[in-house]
mmCIF file of C-alpha atoms and ligand atoms in Angstrom:
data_model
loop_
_atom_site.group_PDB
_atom_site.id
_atom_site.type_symbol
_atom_site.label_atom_id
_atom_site.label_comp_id
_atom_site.label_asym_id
_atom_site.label_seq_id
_atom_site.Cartn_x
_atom_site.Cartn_y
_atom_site.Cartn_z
ATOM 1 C CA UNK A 1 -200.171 141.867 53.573
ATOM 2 C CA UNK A 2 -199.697 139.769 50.508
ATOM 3 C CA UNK A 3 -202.366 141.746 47.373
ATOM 4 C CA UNK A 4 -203.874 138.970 45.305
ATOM 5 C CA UNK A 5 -203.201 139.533 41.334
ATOM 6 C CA UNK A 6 -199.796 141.534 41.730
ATOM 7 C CA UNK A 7 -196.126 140.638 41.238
ATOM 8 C CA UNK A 8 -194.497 141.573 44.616
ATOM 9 C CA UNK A 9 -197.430 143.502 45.491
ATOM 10 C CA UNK A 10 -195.973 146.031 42.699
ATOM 11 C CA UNK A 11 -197.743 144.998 39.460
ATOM 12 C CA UNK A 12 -201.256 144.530 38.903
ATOM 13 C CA UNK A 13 -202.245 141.669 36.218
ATOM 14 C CA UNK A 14 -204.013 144.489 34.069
ATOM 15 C CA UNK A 15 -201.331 146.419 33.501
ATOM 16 C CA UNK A 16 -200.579 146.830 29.914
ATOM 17 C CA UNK A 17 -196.803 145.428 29.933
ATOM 18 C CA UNK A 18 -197.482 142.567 32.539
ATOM 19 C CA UNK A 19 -195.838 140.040 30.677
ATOM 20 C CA UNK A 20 -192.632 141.977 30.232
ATOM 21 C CA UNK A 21 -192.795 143.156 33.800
ATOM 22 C CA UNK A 22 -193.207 139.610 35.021
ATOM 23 C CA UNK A 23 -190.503 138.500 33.008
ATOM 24 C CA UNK A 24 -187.926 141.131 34.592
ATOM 25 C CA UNK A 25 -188.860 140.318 38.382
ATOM 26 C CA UNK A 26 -187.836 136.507 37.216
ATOM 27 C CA UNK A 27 -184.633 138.008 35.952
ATOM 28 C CA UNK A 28 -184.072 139.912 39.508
ATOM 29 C CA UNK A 29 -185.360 137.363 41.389
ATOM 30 C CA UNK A 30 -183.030 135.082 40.123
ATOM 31 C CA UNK A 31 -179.913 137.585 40.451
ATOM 32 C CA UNK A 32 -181.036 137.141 44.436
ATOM 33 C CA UNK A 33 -180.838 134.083 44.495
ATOM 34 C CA UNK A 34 -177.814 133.581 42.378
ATOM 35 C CA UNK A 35 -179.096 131.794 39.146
ATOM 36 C CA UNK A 36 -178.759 135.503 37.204
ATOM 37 C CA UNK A 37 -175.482 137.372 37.292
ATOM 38 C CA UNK A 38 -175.475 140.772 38.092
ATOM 39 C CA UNK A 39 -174.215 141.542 34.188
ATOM 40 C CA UNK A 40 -177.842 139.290 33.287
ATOM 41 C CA UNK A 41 -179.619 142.153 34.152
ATOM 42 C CA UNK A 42 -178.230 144.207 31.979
ATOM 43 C CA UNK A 43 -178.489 141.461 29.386
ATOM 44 C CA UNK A 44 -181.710 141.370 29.526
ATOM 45 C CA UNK A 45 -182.494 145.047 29.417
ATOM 46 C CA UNK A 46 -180.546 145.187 26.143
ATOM 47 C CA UNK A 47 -182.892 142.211 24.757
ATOM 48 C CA UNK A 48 -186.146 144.075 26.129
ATOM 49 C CA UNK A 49 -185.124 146.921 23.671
ATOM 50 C CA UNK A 50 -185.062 144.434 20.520
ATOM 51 C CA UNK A 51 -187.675 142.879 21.296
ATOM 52 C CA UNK A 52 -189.790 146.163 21.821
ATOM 53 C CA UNK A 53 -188.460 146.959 17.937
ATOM 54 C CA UNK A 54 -189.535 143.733 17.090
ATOM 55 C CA UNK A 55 -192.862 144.399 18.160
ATOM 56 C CA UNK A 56 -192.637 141.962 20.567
ATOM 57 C CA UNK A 57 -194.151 138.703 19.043
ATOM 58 C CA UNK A 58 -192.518 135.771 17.076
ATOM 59 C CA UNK A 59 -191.641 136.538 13.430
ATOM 60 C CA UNK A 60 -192.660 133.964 10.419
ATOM 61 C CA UNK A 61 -189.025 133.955 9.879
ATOM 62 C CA UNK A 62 -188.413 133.011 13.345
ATOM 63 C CA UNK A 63 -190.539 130.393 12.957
ATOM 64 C CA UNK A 64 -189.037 128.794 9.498
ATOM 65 C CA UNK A 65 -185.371 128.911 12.067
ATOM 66 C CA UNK A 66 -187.089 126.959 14.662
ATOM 67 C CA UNK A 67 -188.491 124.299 12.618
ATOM 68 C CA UNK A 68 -184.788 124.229 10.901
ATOM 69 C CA UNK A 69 -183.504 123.809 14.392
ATOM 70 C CA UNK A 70 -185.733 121.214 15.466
ATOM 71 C CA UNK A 71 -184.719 119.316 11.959
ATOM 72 C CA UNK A 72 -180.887 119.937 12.828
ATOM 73 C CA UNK A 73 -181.143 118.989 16.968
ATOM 74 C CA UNK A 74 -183.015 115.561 15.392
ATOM 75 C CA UNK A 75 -180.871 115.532 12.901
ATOM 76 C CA UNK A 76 -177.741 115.353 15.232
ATOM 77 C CA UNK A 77 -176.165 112.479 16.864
ATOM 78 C CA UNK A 78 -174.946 114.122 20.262
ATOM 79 C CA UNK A 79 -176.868 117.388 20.359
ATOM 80 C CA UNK A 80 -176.868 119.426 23.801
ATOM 81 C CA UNK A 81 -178.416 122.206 25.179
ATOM 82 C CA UNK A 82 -176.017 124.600 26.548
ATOM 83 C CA UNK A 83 -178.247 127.167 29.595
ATOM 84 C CA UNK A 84 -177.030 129.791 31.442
ATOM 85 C CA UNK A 85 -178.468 132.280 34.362
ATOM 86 C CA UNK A 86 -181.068 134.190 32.212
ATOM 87 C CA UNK A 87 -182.348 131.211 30.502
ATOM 88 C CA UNK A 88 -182.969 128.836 33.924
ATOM 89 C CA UNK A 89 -184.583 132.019 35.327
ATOM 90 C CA UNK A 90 -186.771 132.751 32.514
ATOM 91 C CA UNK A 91 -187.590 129.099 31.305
ATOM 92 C CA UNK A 92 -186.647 126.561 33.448
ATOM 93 C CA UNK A 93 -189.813 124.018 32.644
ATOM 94 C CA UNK A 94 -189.750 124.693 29.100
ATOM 95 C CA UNK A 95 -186.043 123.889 29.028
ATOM 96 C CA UNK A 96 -186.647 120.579 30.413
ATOM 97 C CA UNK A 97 -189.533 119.973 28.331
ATOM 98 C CA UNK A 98 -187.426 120.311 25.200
ATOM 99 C CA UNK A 99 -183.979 118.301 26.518
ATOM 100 C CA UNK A 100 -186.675 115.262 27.202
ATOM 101 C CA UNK A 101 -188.457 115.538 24.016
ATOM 102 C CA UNK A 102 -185.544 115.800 22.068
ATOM 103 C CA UNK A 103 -183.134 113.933 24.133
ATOM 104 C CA UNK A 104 -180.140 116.480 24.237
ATOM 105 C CA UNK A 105 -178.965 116.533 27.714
ATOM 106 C CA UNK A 106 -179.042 120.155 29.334
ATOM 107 C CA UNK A 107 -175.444 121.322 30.276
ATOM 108 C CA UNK A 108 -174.819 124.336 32.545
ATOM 109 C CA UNK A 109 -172.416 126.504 30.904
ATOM 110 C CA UNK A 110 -171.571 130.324 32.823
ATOM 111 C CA UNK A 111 -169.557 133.259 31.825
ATOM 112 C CA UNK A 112 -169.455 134.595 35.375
ATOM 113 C CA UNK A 113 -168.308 131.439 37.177
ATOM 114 C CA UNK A 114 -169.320 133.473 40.866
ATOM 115 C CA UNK A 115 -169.037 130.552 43.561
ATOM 116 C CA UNK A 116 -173.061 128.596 44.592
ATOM 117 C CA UNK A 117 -174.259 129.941 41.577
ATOM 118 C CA UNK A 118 -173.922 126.154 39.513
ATOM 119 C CA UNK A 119 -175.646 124.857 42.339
ATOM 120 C CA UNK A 120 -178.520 127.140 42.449
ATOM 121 C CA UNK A 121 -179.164 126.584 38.697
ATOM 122 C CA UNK A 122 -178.689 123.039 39.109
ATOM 123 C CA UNK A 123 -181.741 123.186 41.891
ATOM 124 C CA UNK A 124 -183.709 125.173 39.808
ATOM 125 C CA UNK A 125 -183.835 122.741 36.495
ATOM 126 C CA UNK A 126 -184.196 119.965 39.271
ATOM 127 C CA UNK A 127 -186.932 121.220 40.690
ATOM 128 C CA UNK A 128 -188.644 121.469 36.996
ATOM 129 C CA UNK A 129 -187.990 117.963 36.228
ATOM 130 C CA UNK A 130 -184.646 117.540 35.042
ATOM 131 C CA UNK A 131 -182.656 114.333 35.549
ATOM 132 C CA UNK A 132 -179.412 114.648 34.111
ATOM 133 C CA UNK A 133 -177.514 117.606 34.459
ATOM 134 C CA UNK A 134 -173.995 118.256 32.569
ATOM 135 C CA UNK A 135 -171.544 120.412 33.504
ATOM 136 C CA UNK A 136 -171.824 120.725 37.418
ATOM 137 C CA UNK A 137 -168.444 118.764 38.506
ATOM 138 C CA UNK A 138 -165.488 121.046 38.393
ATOM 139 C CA UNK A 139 -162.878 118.100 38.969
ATOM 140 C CA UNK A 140 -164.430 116.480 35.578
ATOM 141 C CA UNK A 141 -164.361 119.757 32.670
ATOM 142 C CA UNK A 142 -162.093 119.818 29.812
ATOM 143 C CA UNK A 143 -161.192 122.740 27.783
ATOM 144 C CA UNK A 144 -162.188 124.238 24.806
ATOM 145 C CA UNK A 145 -158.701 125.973 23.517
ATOM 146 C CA UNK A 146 -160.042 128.371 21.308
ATOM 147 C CA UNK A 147 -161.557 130.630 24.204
ATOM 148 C CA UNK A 148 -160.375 132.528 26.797
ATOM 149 C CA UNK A 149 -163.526 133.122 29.237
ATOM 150 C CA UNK A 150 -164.775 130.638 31.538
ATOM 151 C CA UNK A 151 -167.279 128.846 28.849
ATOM 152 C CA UNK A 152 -164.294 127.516 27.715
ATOM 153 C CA UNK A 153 -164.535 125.068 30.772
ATOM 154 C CA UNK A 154 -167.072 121.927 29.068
ATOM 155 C CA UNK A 155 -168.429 118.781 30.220
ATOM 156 C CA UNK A 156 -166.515 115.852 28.538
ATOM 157 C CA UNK A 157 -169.564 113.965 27.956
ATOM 158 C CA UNK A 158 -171.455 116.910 26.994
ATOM 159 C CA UNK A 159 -170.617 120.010 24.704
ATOM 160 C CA UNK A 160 -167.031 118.719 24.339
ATOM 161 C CA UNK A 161 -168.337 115.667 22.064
ATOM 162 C CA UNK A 162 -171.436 117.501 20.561
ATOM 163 C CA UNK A 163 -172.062 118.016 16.942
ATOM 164 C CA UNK A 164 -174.965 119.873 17.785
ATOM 165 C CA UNK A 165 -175.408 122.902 20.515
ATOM 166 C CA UNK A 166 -178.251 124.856 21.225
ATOM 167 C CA UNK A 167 -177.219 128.397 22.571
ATOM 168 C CA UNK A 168 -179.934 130.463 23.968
ATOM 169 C CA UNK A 169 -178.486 134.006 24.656
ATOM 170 C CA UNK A 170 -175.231 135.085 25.043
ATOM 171 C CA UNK A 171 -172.209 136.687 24.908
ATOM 172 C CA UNK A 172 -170.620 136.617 20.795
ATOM 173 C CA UNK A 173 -167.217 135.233 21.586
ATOM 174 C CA UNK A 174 -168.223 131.606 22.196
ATOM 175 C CA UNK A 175 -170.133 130.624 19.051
ATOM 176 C CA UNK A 176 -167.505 131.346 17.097
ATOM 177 C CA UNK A 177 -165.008 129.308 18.687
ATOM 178 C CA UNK A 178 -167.589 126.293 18.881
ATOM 179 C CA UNK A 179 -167.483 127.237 15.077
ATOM 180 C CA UNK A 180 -163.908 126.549 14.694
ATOM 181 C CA UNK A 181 -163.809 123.599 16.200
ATOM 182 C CA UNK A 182 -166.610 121.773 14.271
ATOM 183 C CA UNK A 183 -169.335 122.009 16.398
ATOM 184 C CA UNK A 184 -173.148 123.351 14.301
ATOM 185 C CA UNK A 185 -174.397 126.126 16.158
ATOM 186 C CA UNK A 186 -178.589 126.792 16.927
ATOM 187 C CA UNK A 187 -178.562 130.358 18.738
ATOM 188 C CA UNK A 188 -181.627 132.038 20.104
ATOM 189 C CA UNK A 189 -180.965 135.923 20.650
ATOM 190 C CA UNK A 190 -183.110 139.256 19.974
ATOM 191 C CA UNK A 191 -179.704 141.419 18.584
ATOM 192 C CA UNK A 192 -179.973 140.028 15.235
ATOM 193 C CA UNK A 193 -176.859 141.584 14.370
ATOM 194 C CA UNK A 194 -174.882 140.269 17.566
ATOM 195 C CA UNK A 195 -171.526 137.844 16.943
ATOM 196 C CA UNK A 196 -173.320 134.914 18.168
ATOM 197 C CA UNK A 197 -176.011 135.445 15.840
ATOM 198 C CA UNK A 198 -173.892 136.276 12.705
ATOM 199 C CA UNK A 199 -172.016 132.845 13.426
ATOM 200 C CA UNK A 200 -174.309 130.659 14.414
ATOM 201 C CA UNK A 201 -175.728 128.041 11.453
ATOM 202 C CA UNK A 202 -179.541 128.904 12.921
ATOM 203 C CA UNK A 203 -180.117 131.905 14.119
ATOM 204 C CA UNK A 204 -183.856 132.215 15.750
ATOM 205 C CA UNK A 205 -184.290 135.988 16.334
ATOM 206 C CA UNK A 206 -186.662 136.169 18.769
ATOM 207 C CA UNK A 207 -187.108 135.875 22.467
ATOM 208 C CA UNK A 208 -186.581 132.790 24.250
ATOM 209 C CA UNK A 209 -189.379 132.859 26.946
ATOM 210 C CA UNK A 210 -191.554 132.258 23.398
ATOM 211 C CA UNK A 211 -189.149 130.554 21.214
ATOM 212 C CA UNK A 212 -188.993 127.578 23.897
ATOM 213 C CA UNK A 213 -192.692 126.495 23.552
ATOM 214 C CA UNK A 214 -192.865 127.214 20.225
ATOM 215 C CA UNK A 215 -189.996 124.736 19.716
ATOM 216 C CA UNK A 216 -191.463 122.442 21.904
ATOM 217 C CA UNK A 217 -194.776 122.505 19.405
ATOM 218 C CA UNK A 218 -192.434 121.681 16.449
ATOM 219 C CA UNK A 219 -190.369 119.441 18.477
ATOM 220 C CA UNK A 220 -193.564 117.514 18.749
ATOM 221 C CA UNK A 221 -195.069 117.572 15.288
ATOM 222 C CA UNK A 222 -191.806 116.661 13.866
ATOM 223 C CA UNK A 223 -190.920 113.688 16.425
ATOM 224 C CA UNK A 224 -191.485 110.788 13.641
ATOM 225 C CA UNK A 225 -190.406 112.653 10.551
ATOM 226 C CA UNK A 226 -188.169 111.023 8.211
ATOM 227 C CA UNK A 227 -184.654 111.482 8.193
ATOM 228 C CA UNK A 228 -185.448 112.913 4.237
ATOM 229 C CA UNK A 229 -187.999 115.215 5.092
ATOM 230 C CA UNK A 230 -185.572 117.141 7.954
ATOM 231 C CA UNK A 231 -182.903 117.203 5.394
ATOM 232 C CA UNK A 232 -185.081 119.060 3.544
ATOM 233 C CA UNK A 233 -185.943 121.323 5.799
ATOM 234 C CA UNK A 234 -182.535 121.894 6.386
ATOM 235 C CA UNK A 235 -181.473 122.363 2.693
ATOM 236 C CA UNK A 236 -184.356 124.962 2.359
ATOM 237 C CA UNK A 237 -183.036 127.412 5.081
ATOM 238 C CA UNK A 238 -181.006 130.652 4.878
ATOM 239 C CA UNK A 239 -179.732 131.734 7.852
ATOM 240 C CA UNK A 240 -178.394 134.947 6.204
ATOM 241 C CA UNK A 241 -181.809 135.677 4.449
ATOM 242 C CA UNK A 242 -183.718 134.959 7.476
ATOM 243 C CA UNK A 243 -181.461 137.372 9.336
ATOM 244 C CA UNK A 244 -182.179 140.107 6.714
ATOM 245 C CA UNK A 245 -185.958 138.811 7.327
ATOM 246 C CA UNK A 246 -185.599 139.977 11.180
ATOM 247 C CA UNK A 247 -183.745 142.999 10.064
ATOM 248 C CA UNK A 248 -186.519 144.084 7.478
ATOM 249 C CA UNK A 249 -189.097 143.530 10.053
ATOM 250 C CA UNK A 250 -187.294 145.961 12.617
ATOM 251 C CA UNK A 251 -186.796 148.727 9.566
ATOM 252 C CA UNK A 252 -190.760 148.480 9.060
ATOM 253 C CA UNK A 253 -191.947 147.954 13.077
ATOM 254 C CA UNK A 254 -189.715 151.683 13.286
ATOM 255 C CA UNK A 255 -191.511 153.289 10.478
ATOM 256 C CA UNK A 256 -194.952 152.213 11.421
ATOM 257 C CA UNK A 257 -194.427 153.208 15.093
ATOM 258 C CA UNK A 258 -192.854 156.544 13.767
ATOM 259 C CA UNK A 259 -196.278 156.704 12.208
ATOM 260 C CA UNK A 260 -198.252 156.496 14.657
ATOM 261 C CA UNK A 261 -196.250 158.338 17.125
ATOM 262 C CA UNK A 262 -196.330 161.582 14.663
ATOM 263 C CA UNK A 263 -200.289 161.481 15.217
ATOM 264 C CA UNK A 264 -199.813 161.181 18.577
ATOM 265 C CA UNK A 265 -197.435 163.875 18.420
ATOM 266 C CA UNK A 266 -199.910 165.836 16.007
ATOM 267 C CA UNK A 267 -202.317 166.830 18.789
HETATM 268 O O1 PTJ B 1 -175.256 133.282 33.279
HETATM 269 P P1 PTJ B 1 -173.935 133.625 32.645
HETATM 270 O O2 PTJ B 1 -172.858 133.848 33.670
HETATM 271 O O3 PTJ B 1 -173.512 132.584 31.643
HETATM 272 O O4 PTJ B 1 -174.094 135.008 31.846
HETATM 273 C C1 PTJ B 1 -175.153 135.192 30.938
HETATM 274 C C2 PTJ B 1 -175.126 136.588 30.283
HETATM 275 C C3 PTJ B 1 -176.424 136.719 29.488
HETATM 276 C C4 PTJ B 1 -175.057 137.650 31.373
HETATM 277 C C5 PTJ B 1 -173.900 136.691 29.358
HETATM 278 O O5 PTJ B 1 -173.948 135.663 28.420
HETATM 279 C C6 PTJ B 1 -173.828 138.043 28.647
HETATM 280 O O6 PTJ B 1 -173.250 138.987 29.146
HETATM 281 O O7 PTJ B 1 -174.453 138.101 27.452
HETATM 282 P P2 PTJ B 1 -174.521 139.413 26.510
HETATM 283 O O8 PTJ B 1 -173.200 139.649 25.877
HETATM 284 O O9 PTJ B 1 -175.175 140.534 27.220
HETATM 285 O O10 PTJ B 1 -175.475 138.884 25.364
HETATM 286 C C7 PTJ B 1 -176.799 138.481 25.631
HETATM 287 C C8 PTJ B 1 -177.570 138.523 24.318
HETATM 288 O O11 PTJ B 1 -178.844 137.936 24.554
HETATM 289 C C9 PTJ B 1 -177.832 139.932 23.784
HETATM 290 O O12 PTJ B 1 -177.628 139.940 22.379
HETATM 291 C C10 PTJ B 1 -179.314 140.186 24.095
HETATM 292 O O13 PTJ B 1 -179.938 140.994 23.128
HETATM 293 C C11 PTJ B 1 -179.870 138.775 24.052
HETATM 294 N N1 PTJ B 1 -181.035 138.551 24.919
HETATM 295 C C12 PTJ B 1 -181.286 139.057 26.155
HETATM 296 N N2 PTJ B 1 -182.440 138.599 26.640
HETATM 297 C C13 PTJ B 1 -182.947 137.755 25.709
HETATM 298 C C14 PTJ B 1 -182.056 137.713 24.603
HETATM 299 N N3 PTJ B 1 -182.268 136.959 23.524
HETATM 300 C C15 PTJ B 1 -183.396 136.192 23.521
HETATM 301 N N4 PTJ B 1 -184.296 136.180 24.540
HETATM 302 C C16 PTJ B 1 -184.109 136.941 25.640
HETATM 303 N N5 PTJ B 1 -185.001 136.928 26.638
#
């Protein structure tokens, strides 16, 4: 018997870390059903722990990158939205919502290349709506030369002619090489101090499940802005200071919890 108000009949909607609880059985779920690799798990484990020293919520810095990677994705004359098995499990609706609004086609892009698992992913953004998918016919991918793993395998119509890609999560090794090649980078990732986020032009520290509808929000608000107005936007952002921003706020989340946990501690 099914219990109403539970995830898998496990977690109860009042329990104080439902959201991050939910979150992980769409992570494992997905791993079933081969949108998540078996490493994603682990991936997403390692984010859990930033963003619990992040104190879970999105930063104001986090929030002056997104608005400087809305201006930069409007900005851009092919951008693309590169997705991966974490991100389709996690956010497949608000992944659409953004590729429509901002018209950057969605291209799948895997490190672990383990066979049906493009086609399940494919289903998945599918079934939320999406109608043009990149990167799902082997026969048609060129590669990028500066990598080794599989991402170097790209759609020719898709990340291969982009000036613009949007990189939620991932492993370090492939923002650098889109570097090199002379592609602008907009990375989403909780390790503020990970590869992809060091090299990436916009680096949004924060977690992706709340950096999608925010992005959506700005996406919106910034639909009819003039081209001068982006540029601006643009020209004002740091992506070194803002880094140092998410860094700062981890140094102070510590020390206040250390606080509090000495009181605790206390009795
Ligand atoms: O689906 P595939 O085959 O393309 O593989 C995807 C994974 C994520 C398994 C692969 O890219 C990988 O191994 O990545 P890494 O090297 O573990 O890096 C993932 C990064 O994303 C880490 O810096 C994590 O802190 C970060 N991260 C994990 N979950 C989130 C996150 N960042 C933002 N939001 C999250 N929910």
């Amino acid at each position: 018997m099914s219990l109403n108000n539970t995830i898998n009949d496990e977690v109860p909607l009042d329990h104080p870390r439902y959201e991050s609880l939910k979150h992980r059985h769409e992570i494992i779920e997905g791993m079933k059903k081969l949108i998540v690799a078996e490493a994603g798990l682990i991936a997403h484990g390692r984010g859990e722990c930033f963003d619990y020293i992040l104190g879970e919520s999105t930063s104001e810095n986090a929030k002056e990158a997104i608005k400087a990677a809305i201006a930069l994705l409007y900005h851009a004359k092919h951008p693309v939205i590169s997705v991966n098995g974490n991100t389709v499990a996690l956010c497949p609706k608000t992944l659409v919502e953004l590729s429509k609004i901002i018209n950057a086609p969605l291209e799948i892009n895997l490190f672990y290349r383990k066979e049906g698992r493009i086609e399940a992913i494919k289903k998945v953004l599918e079934d939320a709506g999406a109608e043009k998918i990149l990167g799902i016919d082997d026969t048609n991918m060129v590669e990028i030369g500066e990598l080794t793993s599989n991402r170097r395998n790209v759609d020719p119509n898709g990340i291969k002619i982009a000036d613009v890609v949007f990189v939620p999560l991932e492993d370090g090794d492939r923002t650098e090489a889109l570097k090199k090649i002379g592609k602008k980078v907009v990375a989403v990732d909780l390790n503020p101090i990970s590869r992809t986020s060091l090299w990436a032009d916009i680096t949004i520290v924060d977690n992706i499940v709340r950096t999608l509808p925010e992005m959506i929000k700005i996406a919106k608000k910034f639909k009819n802005t003039e081209e001068e107005k982006l540029k601006k936007i643009l020209d004002k952002f740091d992506n070194k200071k803002n880094i140092q921003a998410s860094l700062n706020t981890i140094i102070e989340y510590i020390k206040k919890q250390k606080k509090d946990a000495f009181k605790i501690l206390k009795n």
